[in-house]
Amino acid sequence: MPIDVQPPRTRGPDTTRAASPPRRAVPLPVWNLLAVVLGLGIWTVLARVGVSGLPGPQAVAVRAGELAMDGTLLDDSLASLRRVLIGFALGSALAVPVGFLMGWYRTARGLIEPYVQFFRTIPPLAVIPLAILLMGIGETPKIFVIFLAAFLSCVVSTFQGVVSVDATMINAARVLGANDAVVFRRVVVPASTPFILVGMRVGLGAAWATLVAAELIAAQEGLGYRMQQAQIYYDLPSIFVGLITIGVLGLIMDRLLLAAEKRLTGWQERR
């Protein structure tokens, strides 16, 4: 039986293209810098066309230099920063255990949650008259209003983090012999940490947002106080200096919290 022998096929040229190297993503700081430059450019254009007497970046920078040279800007920044830090720290320190209680114990949830939800519907600024009557016009009412804003923002996030823990993880830990204390410490707390840190970031923003109104209470220094004084004399550059300083300080504190979040939740999948 003859065997059909076919000539070997010659291999043609390789038509497969080499895989193109992946495109390098533009670093995030570059986009941040571009956003700042664009913002300054738009601000300059609006100031040049005379939008409602808007001061330009140069006028604001000159005024910031004047306030920095005589020490006013530093003193006001330190006073406001001290109030925000104390109020935010006290609010977060109380919000975390209260949120854990509400999320872990149904009895505590039933007793505490109505009050939390009630006070959440009341703007912290509306408490200022009551705080003045009960606490006077010193530092206590200012810090209390900031504390209340930070607490209400953080406690809800902490509570949501506890109740959102996957029941499968809790049941698996119990099957392995873990008691309630171990489950809470090794499962609930780590799983709730991302929610807690997000709540702290929201609470920090609420604390800074409440600062200006809190410094209405017979303050003699502070960024909010300086902005209110500038309003009386229609000193727009000073108002812008206060706004920018608050924004920069708040941004720095938020970046610090974000860095802590990445360090404490390194196990979490990120995009």
mmCIF file of C-alpha atoms in Angstrom:
data_model
loop_
_atom_site.group_PDB
_atom_site.id
_atom_site.type_symbol
_atom_site.label_atom_id
_atom_site.label_comp_id
_atom_site.label_asym_id
_atom_site.label_seq_id
_atom_site.Cartn_x
_atom_site.Cartn_y
_atom_site.Cartn_z
ATOM 1 C CA MET A 1 0.000 0.000 0.000
ATOM 2 C CA PRO A 2 1.646 3.228 -1.127
ATOM 3 C CA ILE A 3 2.260 5.821 1.540
ATOM 4 C CA ASP A 4 1.319 9.347 0.665
ATOM 5 C CA VAL A 5 4.261 11.420 1.710
ATOM 6 C CA GLN A 6 3.598 15.137 1.677
ATOM 7 C CA PRO A 7 6.472 17.540 1.417
ATOM 8 C CA PRO A 8 7.163 19.423 4.586
ATOM 9 C CA ARG A 9 5.517 22.788 4.794
ATOM 10 C CA THR A 10 7.791 25.682 4.881
ATOM 11 C CA ARG A 11 7.127 27.998 7.762
ATOM 12 C CA GLY A 12 6.129 31.369 6.516
ATOM 13 C CA PRO A 13 7.101 34.595 8.083
ATOM 14 C CA ASP A 14 5.862 35.148 11.636
ATOM 15 C CA THR A 15 2.904 37.419 11.303
ATOM 16 C CA THR A 16 2.232 37.679 15.025
ATOM 17 C CA ARG A 17 3.128 41.050 16.271
ATOM 18 C CA ALA A 18 5.130 41.502 19.407
ATOM 19 C CA ALA A 19 2.967 42.499 22.298
ATOM 20 C CA SER A 20 3.118 46.221 22.731
ATOM 21 C CA PRO A 21 4.395 47.317 26.127
ATOM 22 C CA PRO A 22 1.676 48.468 28.514
ATOM 23 C CA ARG A 23 1.079 52.166 28.579
ATOM 24 C CA ARG A 24 2.393 53.805 31.674
ATOM 25 C CA ALA A 25 -0.326 55.471 33.668
ATOM 26 C CA VAL A 26 0.167 59.110 34.492
ATOM 27 C CA PRO A 27 1.030 59.400 38.198
ATOM 28 C CA LEU A 28 -1.776 60.778 40.320
ATOM 29 C CA PRO A 29 0.314 63.709 41.678
ATOM 30 C CA VAL A 30 0.744 64.911 38.089
ATOM 31 C CA TRP A 31 -3.038 65.081 37.671
ATOM 32 C CA ASN A 32 -3.299 66.858 41.037
ATOM 33 C CA LEU A 33 -0.738 69.450 39.949
ATOM 34 C CA LEU A 34 -2.519 69.909 36.630
ATOM 35 C CA ALA A 35 -5.821 70.447 38.445
ATOM 36 C CA VAL A 36 -4.229 73.136 40.637
ATOM 37 C CA VAL A 37 -2.720 74.910 37.622
ATOM 38 C CA LEU A 38 -6.039 74.819 35.765
ATOM 39 C CA GLY A 39 -7.868 76.106 38.812
ATOM 40 C CA LEU A 40 -5.460 79.012 39.197
ATOM 41 C CA GLY A 41 -5.796 79.789 35.507
ATOM 42 C CA ILE A 42 -9.599 79.859 35.649
ATOM 43 C CA TRP A 43 -9.448 81.956 38.818
ATOM 44 C CA THR A 44 -7.105 84.460 37.114
ATOM 45 C CA VAL A 45 -9.362 84.747 34.082
ATOM 46 C CA LEU A 46 -12.459 85.317 36.222
ATOM 47 C CA ALA A 47 -10.644 87.980 38.263
ATOM 48 C CA ARG A 48 -9.443 89.765 35.110
ATOM 49 C CA VAL A 49 -12.911 89.987 33.602
ATOM 50 C CA GLY A 50 -14.111 91.483 36.889
ATOM 51 C CA VAL A 51 -16.568 88.893 38.182
ATOM 52 C CA SER A 52 -18.246 90.530 41.206
ATOM 53 C CA GLY A 53 -15.009 92.131 42.404
ATOM 54 C CA LEU A 54 -13.284 88.761 42.705
ATOM 55 C CA PRO A 55 -9.640 89.234 43.803
ATOM 56 C CA GLY A 56 -6.991 87.518 41.726
ATOM 57 C CA PRO A 57 -4.420 84.989 42.973
ATOM 58 C CA GLN A 58 -1.739 87.685 43.100
ATOM 59 C CA ALA A 59 -3.781 89.947 45.391
ATOM 60 C CA VAL A 60 -4.598 87.016 47.668
ATOM 61 C CA ALA A 61 -0.938 85.954 47.764
ATOM 62 C CA VAL A 62 0.126 89.489 48.702
ATOM 63 C CA ARG A 63 -2.438 89.606 51.507
ATOM 64 C CA ALA A 64 -1.357 86.164 52.723
ATOM 65 C CA GLY A 65 2.228 87.395 52.859
ATOM 66 C CA GLU A 66 1.192 90.412 54.923
ATOM 67 C CA LEU A 67 -0.763 88.281 57.393
ATOM 68 C CA ALA A 68 2.106 85.807 57.607
ATOM 69 C CA MET A 69 4.724 88.495 58.212
ATOM 70 C CA ASP A 70 2.932 89.996 61.210
ATOM 71 C CA GLY A 71 2.156 86.549 62.669
ATOM 72 C CA THR A 72 -1.612 86.857 62.356
ATOM 73 C CA LEU A 73 -1.990 83.963 59.933
ATOM 74 C CA LEU A 74 0.077 81.614 62.095
ATOM 75 C CA ASP A 75 -1.762 82.522 65.304
ATOM 76 C CA ASP A 76 -5.170 82.132 63.663
ATOM 77 C CA SER A 77 -4.193 78.838 62.045
ATOM 78 C CA LEU A 78 -2.918 77.399 65.320
ATOM 79 C CA ALA A 79 -6.040 78.499 67.198
ATOM 80 C CA SER A 80 -8.386 76.948 64.630
ATOM 81 C CA LEU A 81 -6.257 73.826 64.299
ATOM 82 C CA ARG A 82 -6.297 73.329 68.068
ATOM 83 C CA ARG A 83 -10.088 73.573 68.208
ATOM 84 C CA VAL A 84 -10.583 71.202 65.294
ATOM 85 C CA LEU A 85 -8.092 68.654 66.602
ATOM 86 C CA ILE A 86 -9.606 68.581 70.089
ATOM 87 C CA GLY A 87 -13.197 68.423 68.869
ATOM 88 C CA PHE A 88 -12.412 65.843 66.192
ATOM 89 C CA ALA A 89 -10.348 63.668 68.518
ATOM 90 C CA LEU A 90 -13.024 63.673 71.231
ATOM 91 C CA GLY A 91 -15.807 63.033 68.714
ATOM 92 C CA SER A 92 -13.996 60.126 67.048
ATOM 93 C CA ALA A 93 -12.886 58.634 70.361
ATOM 94 C CA LEU A 94 -16.485 58.489 71.553
ATOM 95 C CA ALA A 95 -18.043 57.568 68.194
ATOM 96 C CA VAL A 96 -16.016 54.376 67.700
ATOM 97 C CA PRO A 97 -17.046 52.575 70.946
ATOM 98 C CA VAL A 98 -20.629 53.822 70.668
ATOM 99 C CA GLY A 99 -20.802 52.569 67.078
ATOM 100 C CA PHE A 100 -19.430 49.191 68.138
ATOM 101 C CA LEU A 101 -21.995 48.956 70.932
ATOM 102 C CA MET A 102 -24.833 49.773 68.566
ATOM 103 C CA GLY A 103 -23.669 47.267 65.992
ATOM 104 C CA TRP A 104 -22.764 44.384 68.324
ATOM 105 C CA TYR A 105 -25.532 44.523 70.928
ATOM 106 C CA ARG A 106 -29.156 44.830 69.864
ATOM 107 C CA THR A 107 -30.139 46.228 73.265
ATOM 108 C CA ALA A 108 -27.581 49.038 72.960
ATOM 109 C CA ARG A 109 -28.762 49.696 69.415
ATOM 110 C CA GLY A 110 -32.339 50.041 70.581
ATOM 111 C CA LEU A 111 -31.376 52.433 73.367
ATOM 112 C CA ILE A 112 -28.842 54.609 71.531
ATOM 113 C CA GLU A 113 -29.873 54.682 67.885
ATOM 114 C CA PRO A 114 -32.999 56.870 68.343
ATOM 115 C CA TYR A 115 -30.896 59.605 69.934
ATOM 116 C CA VAL A 116 -28.200 59.378 67.261
ATOM 117 C CA GLN A 117 -30.730 59.603 64.460
ATOM 118 C CA PHE A 118 -32.545 62.428 66.243
ATOM 119 C CA PHE A 119 -29.448 64.596 66.652
ATOM 120 C CA ARG A 120 -28.322 63.816 63.110
ATOM 121 C CA THR A 121 -31.355 65.705 61.829
ATOM 122 C CA ILE A 122 -30.354 68.786 63.833
ATOM 123 C CA PRO A 123 -27.522 70.800 62.246
ATOM 124 C CA PRO A 124 -24.665 71.317 64.725
ATOM 125 C CA LEU A 125 -24.895 75.046 63.992
ATOM 126 C CA ALA A 126 -28.393 75.080 65.453
ATOM 127 C CA VAL A 127 -26.920 73.984 68.797
ATOM 128 C CA ILE A 128 -24.766 77.121 69.072
ATOM 129 C CA PRO A 129 -27.334 79.262 70.985
ATOM 130 C CA LEU A 130 -27.934 76.441 73.457
ATOM 131 C CA ALA A 131 -24.200 75.823 73.835
ATOM 132 C CA ILE A 132 -23.629 79.506 74.617
ATOM 133 C CA LEU A 133 -26.337 79.541 77.277
ATOM 134 C CA LEU A 134 -25.149 76.336 78.941
ATOM 135 C CA MET A 135 -21.373 76.611 78.508
ATOM 136 C CA GLY A 136 -20.641 80.304 78.297
ATOM 137 C CA ILE A 137 -18.542 82.008 75.625
ATOM 138 C CA GLY A 138 -15.156 80.383 76.236
ATOM 139 C CA GLU A 139 -13.490 77.580 74.326
ATOM 140 C CA THR A 140 -15.850 74.880 75.596
ATOM 141 C CA PRO A 141 -18.865 75.683 73.383
ATOM 142 C CA LYS A 142 -16.655 76.075 70.299
ATOM 143 C CA ILE A 143 -15.072 72.670 70.822
ATOM 144 C CA PHE A 144 -18.421 71.114 71.720
ATOM 145 C CA VAL A 145 -20.028 72.144 68.424
ATOM 146 C CA ILE A 146 -17.064 70.725 66.471
ATOM 147 C CA PHE A 147 -17.133 67.580 68.608
ATOM 148 C CA LEU A 148 -20.826 67.067 67.853
ATOM 149 C CA ALA A 149 -20.305 67.377 64.095
ATOM 150 C CA ALA A 150 -17.435 64.872 64.110
ATOM 151 C CA PHE A 151 -19.193 62.425 66.428
ATOM 152 C CA LEU A 152 -22.430 62.206 64.435
ATOM 153 C CA SER A 153 -20.549 61.617 61.185
ATOM 154 C CA CYS A 154 -18.264 58.927 62.581
ATOM 155 C CA VAL A 155 -20.685 56.963 64.773
ATOM 156 C CA VAL A 156 -23.014 56.052 61.911
ATOM 157 C CA SER A 157 -20.145 54.831 59.749
ATOM 158 C CA THR A 158 -18.752 52.711 62.585
ATOM 159 C CA PHE A 159 -22.174 51.208 63.262
ATOM 160 C CA GLN A 160 -22.623 50.425 59.570
ATOM 161 C CA GLY A 161 -19.208 48.764 59.489
ATOM 162 C CA VAL A 162 -20.108 46.421 62.345
ATOM 163 C CA VAL A 163 -23.488 45.361 60.950
ATOM 164 C CA SER A 164 -21.949 44.866 57.485
ATOM 165 C CA VAL A 165 -19.450 42.225 58.640
ATOM 166 C CA ASP A 166 -19.999 39.029 56.663
ATOM 167 C CA ALA A 167 -21.875 36.540 58.843
ATOM 168 C CA THR A 168 -19.932 33.708 57.184
ATOM 169 C CA MET A 169 -16.687 34.934 58.715
ATOM 170 C CA ILE A 170 -18.274 35.184 62.156
ATOM 171 C CA ASN A 171 -19.769 31.687 61.905
ATOM 172 C CA ALA A 172 -16.461 30.262 60.661
ATOM 173 C CA ALA A 173 -14.657 31.759 63.642
ATOM 174 C CA ARG A 174 -17.218 30.290 66.034
ATOM 175 C CA VAL A 175 -16.873 26.857 64.402
ATOM 176 C CA LEU A 176 -13.127 27.059 65.040
ATOM 177 C CA GLY A 177 -13.841 27.604 68.726
ATOM 178 C CA ALA A 178 -13.597 31.392 69.020
ATOM 179 C CA ASN A 179 -15.649 32.999 71.755
ATOM 180 C CA ASP A 180 -17.388 36.363 71.475
ATOM 181 C CA ALA A 181 -14.345 38.325 72.602
ATOM 182 C CA VAL A 182 -12.072 36.668 70.039
ATOM 183 C CA VAL A 183 -14.645 37.054 67.252
ATOM 184 C CA PHE A 184 -15.040 40.719 68.068
ATOM 185 C CA ARG A 185 -11.305 41.373 68.275
ATOM 186 C CA ARG A 186 -10.101 39.231 65.371
ATOM 187 C CA VAL A 187 -13.030 39.454 62.937
ATOM 188 C CA VAL A 188 -15.355 42.372 63.632
ATOM 189 C CA VAL A 189 -12.758 45.035 64.389
ATOM 190 C CA PRO A 190 -10.545 44.383 61.311
ATOM 191 C CA ALA A 191 -13.568 44.117 59.012
ATOM 192 C CA SER A 192 -15.000 47.373 60.395
ATOM 193 C CA THR A 193 -11.758 49.360 60.197
ATOM 194 C CA PRO A 194 -12.303 50.637 56.620
ATOM 195 C CA PHE A 195 -15.741 51.949 57.605
ATOM 196 C CA ILE A 196 -14.340 53.578 60.745
ATOM 197 C CA LEU A 197 -11.603 55.382 58.835
ATOM 198 C CA VAL A 198 -14.017 56.574 56.176
ATOM 199 C CA GLY A 199 -16.277 57.845 58.946
ATOM 200 C CA MET A 200 -13.330 59.651 60.520
ATOM 201 C CA ARG A 201 -12.552 61.337 57.204
ATOM 202 C CA VAL A 202 -16.161 62.454 56.890
ATOM 203 C CA GLY A 203 -16.108 63.599 60.512
ATOM 204 C CA LEU A 204 -12.940 65.588 59.883
ATOM 205 C CA GLY A 205 -14.606 67.385 56.998
ATOM 206 C CA ALA A 206 -17.637 68.106 59.173
ATOM 207 C CA ALA A 207 -15.366 69.466 61.914
ATOM 208 C CA TRP A 208 -13.681 71.922 59.545
ATOM 209 C CA ALA A 209 -17.042 72.851 58.009
ATOM 210 C CA THR A 210 -18.364 73.730 61.488
ATOM 211 C CA LEU A 211 -15.274 75.692 62.500
ATOM 212 C CA VAL A 212 -16.262 79.066 61.049
ATOM 213 C CA ALA A 213 -19.663 79.021 62.739
ATOM 214 C CA ALA A 214 -18.130 77.778 66.000
ATOM 215 C CA GLU A 215 -15.780 80.752 66.031
ATOM 216 C CA LEU A 216 -18.803 83.055 66.009
ATOM 217 C CA ILE A 217 -18.937 82.396 69.753
ATOM 218 C CA ALA A 218 -16.983 85.419 71.039
ATOM 219 C CA ALA A 219 -13.700 84.305 69.463
ATOM 220 C CA GLN A 220 -10.701 86.633 69.482
ATOM 221 C CA GLU A 221 -8.555 84.594 67.107
ATOM 222 C CA GLY A 222 -8.974 81.888 64.524
ATOM 223 C CA LEU A 223 -9.428 81.612 60.779
ATOM 224 C CA GLY A 224 -13.207 81.794 61.014
ATOM 225 C CA TYR A 225 -13.003 84.830 63.282
ATOM 226 C CA ARG A 226 -10.598 86.564 60.878
ATOM 227 C CA MET A 227 -12.914 85.867 57.935
ATOM 228 C CA GLN A 228 -15.869 87.347 59.813
ATOM 229 C CA GLN A 229 -13.875 90.471 60.620
ATOM 230 C CA ALA A 230 -12.825 90.748 56.979
ATOM 231 C CA GLN A 231 -16.464 90.510 55.924
ATOM 232 C CA ILE A 232 -17.292 93.649 57.910
ATOM 233 C CA TYR A 233 -14.686 95.673 55.984
ATOM 234 C CA TYR A 234 -15.334 93.917 52.644
ATOM 235 C CA ASP A 235 -11.759 92.605 52.690
ATOM 236 C CA LEU A 236 -12.128 89.876 50.068
ATOM 237 C CA PRO A 237 -8.407 88.943 49.881
ATOM 238 C CA SER A 238 -8.373 88.163 53.622
ATOM 239 C CA ILE A 239 -11.489 86.024 53.239
ATOM 240 C CA PHE A 240 -9.813 84.081 50.463
ATOM 241 C CA VAL A 241 -6.684 83.652 52.584
ATOM 242 C CA GLY A 242 -8.813 82.134 55.351
ATOM 243 C CA LEU A 243 -10.664 79.852 52.934
ATOM 244 C CA ILE A 244 -7.476 78.600 51.311
ATOM 245 C CA THR A 245 -5.761 78.064 54.665
ATOM 246 C CA ILE A 246 -8.702 76.025 55.959
ATOM 247 C CA GLY A 247 -8.711 73.996 52.750
ATOM 248 C CA VAL A 248 -4.977 73.313 52.878
ATOM 249 C CA LEU A 249 -5.004 72.302 56.556
ATOM 250 C CA GLY A 250 -8.040 70.090 56.015
ATOM 251 C CA LEU A 251 -6.441 68.493 52.960
ATOM 252 C CA ILE A 252 -3.227 67.717 54.851
ATOM 253 C CA MET A 253 -5.144 66.099 57.709
ATOM 254 C CA ASP A 254 -7.265 64.129 55.249
ATOM 255 C CA ARG A 255 -4.134 62.841 53.461
ATOM 256 C CA LEU A 256 -2.739 61.717 56.816
ATOM 257 C CA LEU A 257 -5.934 59.785 57.543
ATOM 258 C CA LEU A 258 -5.825 58.302 54.046
ATOM 259 C CA ALA A 259 -2.244 57.145 54.619
ATOM 260 C CA ALA A 260 -3.313 55.541 57.915
ATOM 261 C CA GLU A 261 -6.200 53.859 56.121
ATOM 262 C CA LYS A 262 -3.880 52.333 53.515
ATOM 263 C CA ARG A 263 -1.538 51.105 56.226
ATOM 264 C CA LEU A 264 -4.241 49.596 58.439
ATOM 265 C CA THR A 265 -6.268 48.069 55.603
ATOM 266 C CA GLY A 266 -3.492 46.804 53.367
ATOM 267 C CA TRP A 267 -5.342 43.487 53.047
ATOM 268 C CA GLN A 268 -8.218 45.203 51.248
ATOM 269 C CA GLU A 269 -8.337 44.949 47.470
ATOM 270 C CA ARG A 270 -7.950 48.357 45.830
ATOM 271 C CA ARG A 271 -8.222 49.769 42.356
#
